[in-house]
GROMACS .gro file of C-alpha atoms in nm:
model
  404
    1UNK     CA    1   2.453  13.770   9.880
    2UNK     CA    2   2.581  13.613  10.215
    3UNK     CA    3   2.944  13.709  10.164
    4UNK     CA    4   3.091  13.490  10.435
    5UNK     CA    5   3.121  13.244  10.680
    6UNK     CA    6   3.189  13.057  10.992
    7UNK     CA    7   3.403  13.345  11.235
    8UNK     CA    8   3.626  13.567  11.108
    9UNK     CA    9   3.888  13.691  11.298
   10UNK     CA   10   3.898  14.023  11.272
   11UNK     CA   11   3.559  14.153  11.420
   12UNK     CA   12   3.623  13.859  11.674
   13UNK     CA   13   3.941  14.013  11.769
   14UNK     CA   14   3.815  14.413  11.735
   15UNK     CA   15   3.463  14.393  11.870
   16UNK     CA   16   3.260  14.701  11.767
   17UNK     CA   17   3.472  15.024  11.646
   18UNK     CA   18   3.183  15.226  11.510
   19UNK     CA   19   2.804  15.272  11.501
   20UNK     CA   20   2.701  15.454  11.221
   21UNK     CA   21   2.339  15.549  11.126
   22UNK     CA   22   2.125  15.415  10.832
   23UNK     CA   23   2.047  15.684  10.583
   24UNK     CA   24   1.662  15.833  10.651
   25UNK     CA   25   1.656  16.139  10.487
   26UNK     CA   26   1.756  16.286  10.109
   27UNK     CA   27   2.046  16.381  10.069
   28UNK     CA   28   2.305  16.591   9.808
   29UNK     CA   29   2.693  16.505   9.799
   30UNK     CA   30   2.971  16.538   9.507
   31UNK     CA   31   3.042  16.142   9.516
   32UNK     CA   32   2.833  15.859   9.679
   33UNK     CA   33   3.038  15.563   9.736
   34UNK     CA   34   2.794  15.196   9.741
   35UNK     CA   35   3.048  15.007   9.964
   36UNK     CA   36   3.221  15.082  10.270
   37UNK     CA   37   3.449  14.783  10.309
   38UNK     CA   38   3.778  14.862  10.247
   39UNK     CA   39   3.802  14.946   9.897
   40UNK     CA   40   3.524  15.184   9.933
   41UNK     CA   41   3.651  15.306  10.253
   42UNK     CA   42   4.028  15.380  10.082
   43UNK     CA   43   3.818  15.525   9.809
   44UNK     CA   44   3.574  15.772  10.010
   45UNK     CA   45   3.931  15.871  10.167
   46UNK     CA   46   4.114  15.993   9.921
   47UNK     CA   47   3.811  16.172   9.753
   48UNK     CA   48   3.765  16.295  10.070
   49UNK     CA   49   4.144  16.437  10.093
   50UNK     CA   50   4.116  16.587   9.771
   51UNK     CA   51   3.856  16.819   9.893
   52UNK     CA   52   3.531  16.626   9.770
   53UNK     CA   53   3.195  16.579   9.970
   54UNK     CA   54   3.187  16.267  10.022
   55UNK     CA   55   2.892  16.003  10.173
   56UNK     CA   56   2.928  15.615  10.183
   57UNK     CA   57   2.634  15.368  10.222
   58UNK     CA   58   2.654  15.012  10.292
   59UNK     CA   59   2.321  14.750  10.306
   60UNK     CA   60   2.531  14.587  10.600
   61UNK     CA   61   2.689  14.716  10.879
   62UNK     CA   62   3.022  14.907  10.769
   63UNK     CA   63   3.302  14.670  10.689
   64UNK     CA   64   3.139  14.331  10.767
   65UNK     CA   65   3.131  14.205  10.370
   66UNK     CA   66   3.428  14.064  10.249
   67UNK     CA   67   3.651  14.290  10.451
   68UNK     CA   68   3.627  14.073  10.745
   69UNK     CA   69   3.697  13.807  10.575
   70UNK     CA   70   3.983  13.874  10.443
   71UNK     CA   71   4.335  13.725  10.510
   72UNK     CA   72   4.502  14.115  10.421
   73UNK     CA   73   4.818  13.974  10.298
   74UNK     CA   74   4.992  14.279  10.089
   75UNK     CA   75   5.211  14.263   9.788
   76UNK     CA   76   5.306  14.350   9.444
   77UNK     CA   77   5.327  14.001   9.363
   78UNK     CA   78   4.991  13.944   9.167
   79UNK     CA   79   4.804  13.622   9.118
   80UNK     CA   80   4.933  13.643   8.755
   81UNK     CA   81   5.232  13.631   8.739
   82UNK     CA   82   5.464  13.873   8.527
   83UNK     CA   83   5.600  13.613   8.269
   84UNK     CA   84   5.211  13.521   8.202
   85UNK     CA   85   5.061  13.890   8.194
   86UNK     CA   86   5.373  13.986   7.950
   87UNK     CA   87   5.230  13.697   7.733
   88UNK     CA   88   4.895  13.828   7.743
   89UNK     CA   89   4.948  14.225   7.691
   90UNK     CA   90   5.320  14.254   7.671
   91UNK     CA   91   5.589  14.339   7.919
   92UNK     CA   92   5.507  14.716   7.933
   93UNK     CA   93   5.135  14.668   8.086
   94UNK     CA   94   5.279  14.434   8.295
   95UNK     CA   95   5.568  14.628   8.440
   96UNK     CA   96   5.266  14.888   8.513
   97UNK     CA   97   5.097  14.673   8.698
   98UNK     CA   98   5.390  14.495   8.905
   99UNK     CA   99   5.500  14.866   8.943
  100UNK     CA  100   5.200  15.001   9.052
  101UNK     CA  101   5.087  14.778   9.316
  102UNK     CA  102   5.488  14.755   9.426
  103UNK     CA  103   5.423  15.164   9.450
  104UNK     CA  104   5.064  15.064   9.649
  105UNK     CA  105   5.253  14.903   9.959
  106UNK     CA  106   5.388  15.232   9.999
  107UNK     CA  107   5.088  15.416   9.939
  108UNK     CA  108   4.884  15.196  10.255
  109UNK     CA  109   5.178  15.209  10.459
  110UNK     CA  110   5.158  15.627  10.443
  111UNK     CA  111   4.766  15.597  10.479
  112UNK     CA  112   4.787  15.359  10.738
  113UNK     CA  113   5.031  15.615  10.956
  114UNK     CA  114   4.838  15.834  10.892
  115UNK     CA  115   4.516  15.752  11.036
  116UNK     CA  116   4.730  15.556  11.278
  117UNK     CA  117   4.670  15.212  11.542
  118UNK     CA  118   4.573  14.984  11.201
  119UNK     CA  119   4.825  14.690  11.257
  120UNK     CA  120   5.039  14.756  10.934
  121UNK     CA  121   5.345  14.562  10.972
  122UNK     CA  122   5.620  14.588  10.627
  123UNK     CA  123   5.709  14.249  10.590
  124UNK     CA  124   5.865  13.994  10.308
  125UNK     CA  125   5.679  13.788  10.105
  126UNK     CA  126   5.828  13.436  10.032
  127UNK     CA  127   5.682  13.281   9.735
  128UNK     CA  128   5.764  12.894   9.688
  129UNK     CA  129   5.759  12.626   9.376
  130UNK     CA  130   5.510  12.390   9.544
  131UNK     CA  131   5.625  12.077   9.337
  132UNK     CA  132   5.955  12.035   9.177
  133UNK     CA  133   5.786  12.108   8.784
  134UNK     CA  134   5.754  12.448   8.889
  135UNK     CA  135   6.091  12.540   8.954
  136UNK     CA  136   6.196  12.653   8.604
  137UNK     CA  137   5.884  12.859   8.581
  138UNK     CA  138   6.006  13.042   8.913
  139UNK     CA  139   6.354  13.096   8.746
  140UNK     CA  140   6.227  13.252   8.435
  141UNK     CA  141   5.967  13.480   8.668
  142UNK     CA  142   6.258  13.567   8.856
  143UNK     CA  143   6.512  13.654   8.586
  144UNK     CA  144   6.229  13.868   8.450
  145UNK     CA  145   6.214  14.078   8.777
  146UNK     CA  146   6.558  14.157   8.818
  147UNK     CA  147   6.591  14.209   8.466
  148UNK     CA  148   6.364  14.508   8.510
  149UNK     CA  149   6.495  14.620   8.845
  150UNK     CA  150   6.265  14.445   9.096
  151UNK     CA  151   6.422  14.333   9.420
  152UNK     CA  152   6.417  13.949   9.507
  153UNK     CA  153   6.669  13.683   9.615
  154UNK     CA  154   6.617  13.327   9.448
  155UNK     CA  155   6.648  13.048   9.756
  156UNK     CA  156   6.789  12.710   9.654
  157UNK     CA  157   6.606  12.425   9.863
  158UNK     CA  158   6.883  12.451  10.125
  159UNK     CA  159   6.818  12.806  10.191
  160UNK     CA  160   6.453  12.753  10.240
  161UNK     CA  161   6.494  12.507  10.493
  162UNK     CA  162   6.760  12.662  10.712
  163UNK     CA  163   6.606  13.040  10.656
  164UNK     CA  164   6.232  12.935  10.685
  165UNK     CA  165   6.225  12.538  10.822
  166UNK     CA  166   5.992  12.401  10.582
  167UNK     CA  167   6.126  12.209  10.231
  168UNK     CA  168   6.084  12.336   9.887
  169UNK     CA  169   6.274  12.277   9.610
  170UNK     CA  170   6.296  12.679   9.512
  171UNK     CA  171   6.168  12.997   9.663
  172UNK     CA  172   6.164  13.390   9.581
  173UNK     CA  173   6.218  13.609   9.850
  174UNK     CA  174   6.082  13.961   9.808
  175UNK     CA  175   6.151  14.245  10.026
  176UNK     CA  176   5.824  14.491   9.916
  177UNK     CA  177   5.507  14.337  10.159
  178UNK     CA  178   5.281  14.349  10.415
  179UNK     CA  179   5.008  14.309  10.664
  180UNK     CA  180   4.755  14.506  10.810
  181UNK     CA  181   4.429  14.446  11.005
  182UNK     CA  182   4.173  14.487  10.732
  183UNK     CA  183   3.838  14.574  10.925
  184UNK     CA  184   4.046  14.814  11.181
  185UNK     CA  185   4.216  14.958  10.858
  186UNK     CA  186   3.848  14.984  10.711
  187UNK     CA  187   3.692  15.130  11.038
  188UNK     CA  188   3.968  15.324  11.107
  189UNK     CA  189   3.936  15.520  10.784
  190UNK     CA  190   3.551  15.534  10.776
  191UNK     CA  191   3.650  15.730  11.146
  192UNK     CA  192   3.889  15.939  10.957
  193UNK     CA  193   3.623  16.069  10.685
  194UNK     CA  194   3.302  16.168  10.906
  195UNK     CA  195   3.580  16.383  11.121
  196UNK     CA  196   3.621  16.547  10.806
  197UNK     CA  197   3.262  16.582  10.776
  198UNK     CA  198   3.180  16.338  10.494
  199UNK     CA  199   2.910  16.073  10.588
  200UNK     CA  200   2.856  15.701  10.656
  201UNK     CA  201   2.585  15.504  10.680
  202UNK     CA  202   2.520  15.157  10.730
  203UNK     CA  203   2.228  14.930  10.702
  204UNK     CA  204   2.155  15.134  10.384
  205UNK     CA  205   2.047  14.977  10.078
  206UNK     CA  206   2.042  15.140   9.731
  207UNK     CA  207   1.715  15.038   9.482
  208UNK     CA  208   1.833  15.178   9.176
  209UNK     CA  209   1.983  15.469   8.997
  210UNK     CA  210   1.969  15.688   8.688
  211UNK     CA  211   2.250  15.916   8.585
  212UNK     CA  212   2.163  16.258   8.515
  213UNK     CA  213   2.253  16.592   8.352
  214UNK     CA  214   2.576  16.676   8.564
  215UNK     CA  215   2.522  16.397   8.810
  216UNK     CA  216   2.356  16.083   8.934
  217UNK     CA  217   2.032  16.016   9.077
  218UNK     CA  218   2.043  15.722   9.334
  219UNK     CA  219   1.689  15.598   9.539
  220UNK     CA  220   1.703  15.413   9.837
  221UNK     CA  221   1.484  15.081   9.927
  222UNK     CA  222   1.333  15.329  10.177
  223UNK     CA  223   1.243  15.565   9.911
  224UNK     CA  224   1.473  15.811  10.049
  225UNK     CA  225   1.693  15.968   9.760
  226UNK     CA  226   2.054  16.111   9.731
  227UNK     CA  227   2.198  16.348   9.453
  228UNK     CA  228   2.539  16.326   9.324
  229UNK     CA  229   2.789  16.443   9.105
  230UNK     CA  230   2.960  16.139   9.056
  231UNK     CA  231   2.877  15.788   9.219
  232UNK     CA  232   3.112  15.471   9.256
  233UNK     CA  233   2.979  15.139   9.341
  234UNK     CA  234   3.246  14.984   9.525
  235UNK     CA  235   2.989  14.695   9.681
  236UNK     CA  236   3.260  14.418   9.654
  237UNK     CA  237   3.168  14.106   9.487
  238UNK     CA  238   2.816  14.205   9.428
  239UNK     CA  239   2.963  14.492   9.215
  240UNK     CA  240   2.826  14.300   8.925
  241UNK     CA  241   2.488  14.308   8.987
  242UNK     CA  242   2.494  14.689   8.830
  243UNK     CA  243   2.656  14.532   8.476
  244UNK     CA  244   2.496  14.318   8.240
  245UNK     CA  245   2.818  14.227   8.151
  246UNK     CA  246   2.989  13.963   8.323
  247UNK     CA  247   3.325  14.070   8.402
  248UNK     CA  248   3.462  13.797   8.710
  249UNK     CA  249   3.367  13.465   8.854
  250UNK     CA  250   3.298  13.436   9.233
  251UNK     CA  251   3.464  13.174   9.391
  252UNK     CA  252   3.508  13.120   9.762
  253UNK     CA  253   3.814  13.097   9.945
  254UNK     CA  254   3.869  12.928  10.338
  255UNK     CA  255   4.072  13.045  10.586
  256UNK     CA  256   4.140  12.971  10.992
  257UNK     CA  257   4.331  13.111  11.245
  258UNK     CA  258   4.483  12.923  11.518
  259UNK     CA  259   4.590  13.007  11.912
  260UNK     CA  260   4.854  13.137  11.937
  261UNK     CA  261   5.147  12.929  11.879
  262UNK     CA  262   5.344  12.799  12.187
  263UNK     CA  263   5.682  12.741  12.030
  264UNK     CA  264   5.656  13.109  11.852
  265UNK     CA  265   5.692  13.176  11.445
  266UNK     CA  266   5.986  13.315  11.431
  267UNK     CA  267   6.108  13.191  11.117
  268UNK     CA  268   5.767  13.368  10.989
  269UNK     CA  269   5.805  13.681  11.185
  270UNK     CA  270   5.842  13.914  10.948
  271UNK     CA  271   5.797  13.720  10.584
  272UNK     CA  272   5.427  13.533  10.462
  273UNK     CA  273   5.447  13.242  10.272
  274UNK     CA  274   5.267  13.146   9.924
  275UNK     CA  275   5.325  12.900   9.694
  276UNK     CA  276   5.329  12.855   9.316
  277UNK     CA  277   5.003  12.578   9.277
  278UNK     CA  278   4.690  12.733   9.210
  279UNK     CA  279   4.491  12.764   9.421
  280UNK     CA  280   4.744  12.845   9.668
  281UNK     CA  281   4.813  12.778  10.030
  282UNK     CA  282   4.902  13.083  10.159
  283UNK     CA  283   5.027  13.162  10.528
  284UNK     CA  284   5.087  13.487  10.757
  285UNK     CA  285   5.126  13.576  11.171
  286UNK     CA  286   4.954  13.786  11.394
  287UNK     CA  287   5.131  14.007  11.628
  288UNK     CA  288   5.023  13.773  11.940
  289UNK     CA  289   5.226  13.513  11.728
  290UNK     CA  290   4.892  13.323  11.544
  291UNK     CA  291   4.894  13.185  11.199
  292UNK     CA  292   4.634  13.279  10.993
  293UNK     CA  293   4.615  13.045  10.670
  294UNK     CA  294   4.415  13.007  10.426
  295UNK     CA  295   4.355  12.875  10.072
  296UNK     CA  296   4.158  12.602   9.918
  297UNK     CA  297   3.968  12.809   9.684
  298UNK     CA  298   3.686  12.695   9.490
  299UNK     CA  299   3.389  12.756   9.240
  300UNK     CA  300   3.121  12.775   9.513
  301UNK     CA  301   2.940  13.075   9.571
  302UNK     CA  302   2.630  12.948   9.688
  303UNK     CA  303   2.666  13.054  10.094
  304UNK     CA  304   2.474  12.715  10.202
  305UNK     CA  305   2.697  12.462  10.053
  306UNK     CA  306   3.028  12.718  10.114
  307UNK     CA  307   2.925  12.700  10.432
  308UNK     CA  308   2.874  12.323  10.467
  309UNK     CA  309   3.221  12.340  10.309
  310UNK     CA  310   3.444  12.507  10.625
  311UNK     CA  311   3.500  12.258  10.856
  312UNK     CA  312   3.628  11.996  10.576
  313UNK     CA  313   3.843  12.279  10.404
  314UNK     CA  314   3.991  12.424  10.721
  315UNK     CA  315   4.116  12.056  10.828
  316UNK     CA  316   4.242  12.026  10.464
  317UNK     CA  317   4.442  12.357  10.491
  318UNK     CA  318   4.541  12.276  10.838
  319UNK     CA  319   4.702  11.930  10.710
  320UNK     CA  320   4.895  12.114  10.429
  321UNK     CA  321   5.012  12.362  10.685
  322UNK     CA  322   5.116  12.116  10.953
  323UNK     CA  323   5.313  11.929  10.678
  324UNK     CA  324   5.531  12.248  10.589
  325UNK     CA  325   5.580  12.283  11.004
  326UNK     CA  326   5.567  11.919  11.172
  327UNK     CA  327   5.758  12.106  11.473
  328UNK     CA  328   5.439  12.409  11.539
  329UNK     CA  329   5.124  12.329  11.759
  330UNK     CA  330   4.836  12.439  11.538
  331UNK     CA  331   4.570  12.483  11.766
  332UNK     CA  332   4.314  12.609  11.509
  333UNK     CA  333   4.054  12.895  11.691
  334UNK     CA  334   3.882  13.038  11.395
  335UNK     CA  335   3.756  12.915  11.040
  336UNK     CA  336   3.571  13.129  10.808
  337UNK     CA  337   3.528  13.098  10.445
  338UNK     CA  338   3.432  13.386  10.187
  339UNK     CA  339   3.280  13.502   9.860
  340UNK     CA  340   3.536  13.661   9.627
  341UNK     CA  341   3.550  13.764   9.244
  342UNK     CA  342   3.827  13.654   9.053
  343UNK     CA  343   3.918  13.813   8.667
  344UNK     CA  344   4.046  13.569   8.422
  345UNK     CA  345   4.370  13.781   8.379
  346UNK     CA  346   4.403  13.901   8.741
  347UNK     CA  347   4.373  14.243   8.734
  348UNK     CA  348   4.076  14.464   8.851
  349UNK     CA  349   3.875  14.709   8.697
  350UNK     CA  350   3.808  15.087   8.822
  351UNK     CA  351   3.663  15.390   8.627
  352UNK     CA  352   3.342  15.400   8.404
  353UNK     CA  353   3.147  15.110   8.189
  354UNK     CA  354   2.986  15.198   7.887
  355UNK     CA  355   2.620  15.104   8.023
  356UNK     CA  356   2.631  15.372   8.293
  357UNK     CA  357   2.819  15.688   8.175
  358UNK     CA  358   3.129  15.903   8.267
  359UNK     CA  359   2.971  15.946   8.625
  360UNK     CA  360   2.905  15.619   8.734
  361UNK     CA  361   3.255  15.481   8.813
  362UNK     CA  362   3.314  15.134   8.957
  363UNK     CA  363   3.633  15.034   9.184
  364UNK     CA  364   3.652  14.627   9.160
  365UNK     CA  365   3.927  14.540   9.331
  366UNK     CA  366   3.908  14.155   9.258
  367UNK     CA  367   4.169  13.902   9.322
  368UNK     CA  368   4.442  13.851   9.578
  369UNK     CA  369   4.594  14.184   9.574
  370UNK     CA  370   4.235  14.330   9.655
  371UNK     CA  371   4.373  14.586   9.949
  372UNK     CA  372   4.695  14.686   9.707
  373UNK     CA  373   4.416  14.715   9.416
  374UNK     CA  374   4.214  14.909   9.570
  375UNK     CA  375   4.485  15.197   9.680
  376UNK     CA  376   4.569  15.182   9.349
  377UNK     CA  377   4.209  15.236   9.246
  378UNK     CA  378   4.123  15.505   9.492
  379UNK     CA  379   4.394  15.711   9.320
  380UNK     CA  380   4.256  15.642   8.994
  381UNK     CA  381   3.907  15.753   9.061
  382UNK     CA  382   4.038  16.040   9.213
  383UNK     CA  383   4.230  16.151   8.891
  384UNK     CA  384   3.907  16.048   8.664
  385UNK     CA  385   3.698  16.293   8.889
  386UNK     CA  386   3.945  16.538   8.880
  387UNK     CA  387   3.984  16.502   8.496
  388UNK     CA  388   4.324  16.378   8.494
  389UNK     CA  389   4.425  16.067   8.359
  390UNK     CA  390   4.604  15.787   8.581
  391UNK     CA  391   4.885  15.611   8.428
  392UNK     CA  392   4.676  15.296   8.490
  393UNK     CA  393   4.361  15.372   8.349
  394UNK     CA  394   4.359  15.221   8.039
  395UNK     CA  395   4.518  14.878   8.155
  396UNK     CA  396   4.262  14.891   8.451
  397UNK     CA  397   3.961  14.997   8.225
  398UNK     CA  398   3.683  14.779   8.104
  399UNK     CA  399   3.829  14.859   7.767
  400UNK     CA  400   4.097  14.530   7.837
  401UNK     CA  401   3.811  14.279   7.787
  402UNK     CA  402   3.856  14.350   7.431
  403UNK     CA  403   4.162  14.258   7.410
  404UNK     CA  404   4.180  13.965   7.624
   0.00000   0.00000   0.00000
């Protein structure tokens, strides 16, 4: 599957970080990660600090799926809101999950310092009632939060416009965000394991594989072979391929980027913007004072007519965005779209399916908090190996479709 689109930014902006060889000889690790895009990157990493041998693959070059693509905006705030995913499971499971991926900000912030020169940037995350109908659903979303101890400050329509310049009618201010450069992040960290001596390679694809007594036998399409204790396909969107159960939708989302802004973004320096129609328009900076924005998502998955979709989406979004900020040159640079997976509830799914066996361990990381998913997932995976059970396992298991 042709993930994305058009020119992203990121590789654009980075240019080549790594070169890393393809796999052409057998090999024996404790985990193989399929995957190393972000997600599988954060997961080979933490494996890979908890002592494990660790070796990624990836049928592309490292990090140029979905991780290029994406817009790496960073929050607790899920697509789902809390009100609906209390409605669904009940307000514990979703207190875990704001929780957790409020506790996952501070997770990638320590990660990110630690391998150092990624771009993180703590910021605020402004989430607004896109038409006037939504603005009692943002009250009772907010009263829910600080109910339970979640920090946020509810903006009248005055605020908005004199703290932000753009009108809405309502808007939640959160302090618990941020933004990182995703493929750096992702390269970065692939660095960070083959110091340690675990292993990437790129331009590696895997045929098939067969768990084992006490581990996992994986071919390659070059008939090469790698043993394993444990294996985790963390291949993105195409994650899916290895179930015959269906477990997301793709749907593709647009983005562009523009020059960077003459009159500065000040009132956006450190807060992104999202608002309450789905899908949303969502917006963020650069540090050279661009706007990245994206949005317009649709059912399309099919890369030809995604792709004949760019142009006409990025316009669209560009319109929206230049309606929210009549006063901003938007001198648009870059437009990209890309392939993502979207659960009906918004929440991923890590640790073992049913069809595969305790070894074979799968960190989806779908949705818009896919970078804040997946720190939460490496952590999980980690525990599973390690025999220990993560305080999101269940709620993060396949196990939910039942009770969806």
């Amino acid at each position: 599957m042709d993930l994305k689109s058009g020119y992203p930014f990121w590789p654009v902006k980075n240019g080549l970080l790594n070169d890393f060889p393809a796999l052409r000889e057998n090999i024996d690790c404790d985990v193989l990660v399929i995957g190393a895009g972000i997600t599988g990157a954060l997961v080979g990493w933490t494996l890979q600090s908890d002592g494990l041998d660790v070796c990624l693959v990836d049928r592309r070059e490292a990090g140029w799926g979905s991780t290029a693509a994406s817009t790496a905006l960073l929050q607790y705030e899920i697509d789902t809101e809390m009100q609906a995913l209390a409605a669904r499971y009940g307000i514990d499971d979703a207190l875990l999950a704001y929780r957790s991926c409020e506790q996952a900000i501070g997770s990638l912030q320590r990660a990110a310092r630690s391998i150092g020169d990624v771009d993180f940037r703590k910021m605020r995350s402004l989430y607004y009632a896109s038409h006037w109908y939504h603005v009692k659903r943002l009250r009772r979303e907010a009263a829910l939060r600080l109910q339970h101890g979640f920090r946020l400050r509810v903006l009248e329509a005055n605020a908005v416009k004199d703290r932000f310049g753009f009108d809405a009618p309502l808007a939640l201010l959160t302090e618990v965000a941020a933004e990182v450069d995703p493929y750096r992040f992702a390269q970065r960290l692939l660095s960070a394991i083959r110091r340690a001596g675990g292993r990437v390679y790129d331009r590696s694809t895997v045929a098939d594989f067969a768990p084992r007594r006490g581990g996992v036998a994986v071919r390659m399409e070059n008939d090469t072979s790698v043993r394993c204790r444990h294996l985790v396909i963390a291949a993105g969107y195409e994650s899916q391929n290895h179930l015959e159960q269906r477990v997301a939708k793709n749907r593709s989302s647009y983005a562009f980027v523009t020059e960077p802004v003459p009159e500065g973004l000040s009132a956006l320096a450190h807060c992104m913007v999202w608002e309450s129609a789905r899908p949303y328009l969502y917006l963020r900076r650069t540090r050279d004072e661009r706007l990245i924005v994206g949005g317009e998502d649709d059912a399309i998955d099919l890369p030809a007519r995604r792709d004949a979709r760019v142009v006409a989406k990025s316009e669209k979004l560009l319109k929206k965005t230049r309606a929210l900020f009549p006063s901003l040159t938007l001198d648009p640079a870059f437009a990209w779209a890309g392939t993502f997976a979207e659960t009906e509830d918004g929440l991923p799914f890590f640790g073992a399916h049913p069809q595969h066996g305790p070894r074979v361990h799968f960190a989806m990381a779908y949705g818009g908090n896919g970078i804040t998913y997946s720190a939460i997932g490496a952590d999980l995976l980690r525990d599973s190996i390690a025999g220990r059970k993560h305080p999101c396992a269940d709620l993060f298991s396949f196990a939910r479709l039942a009770r969806a």
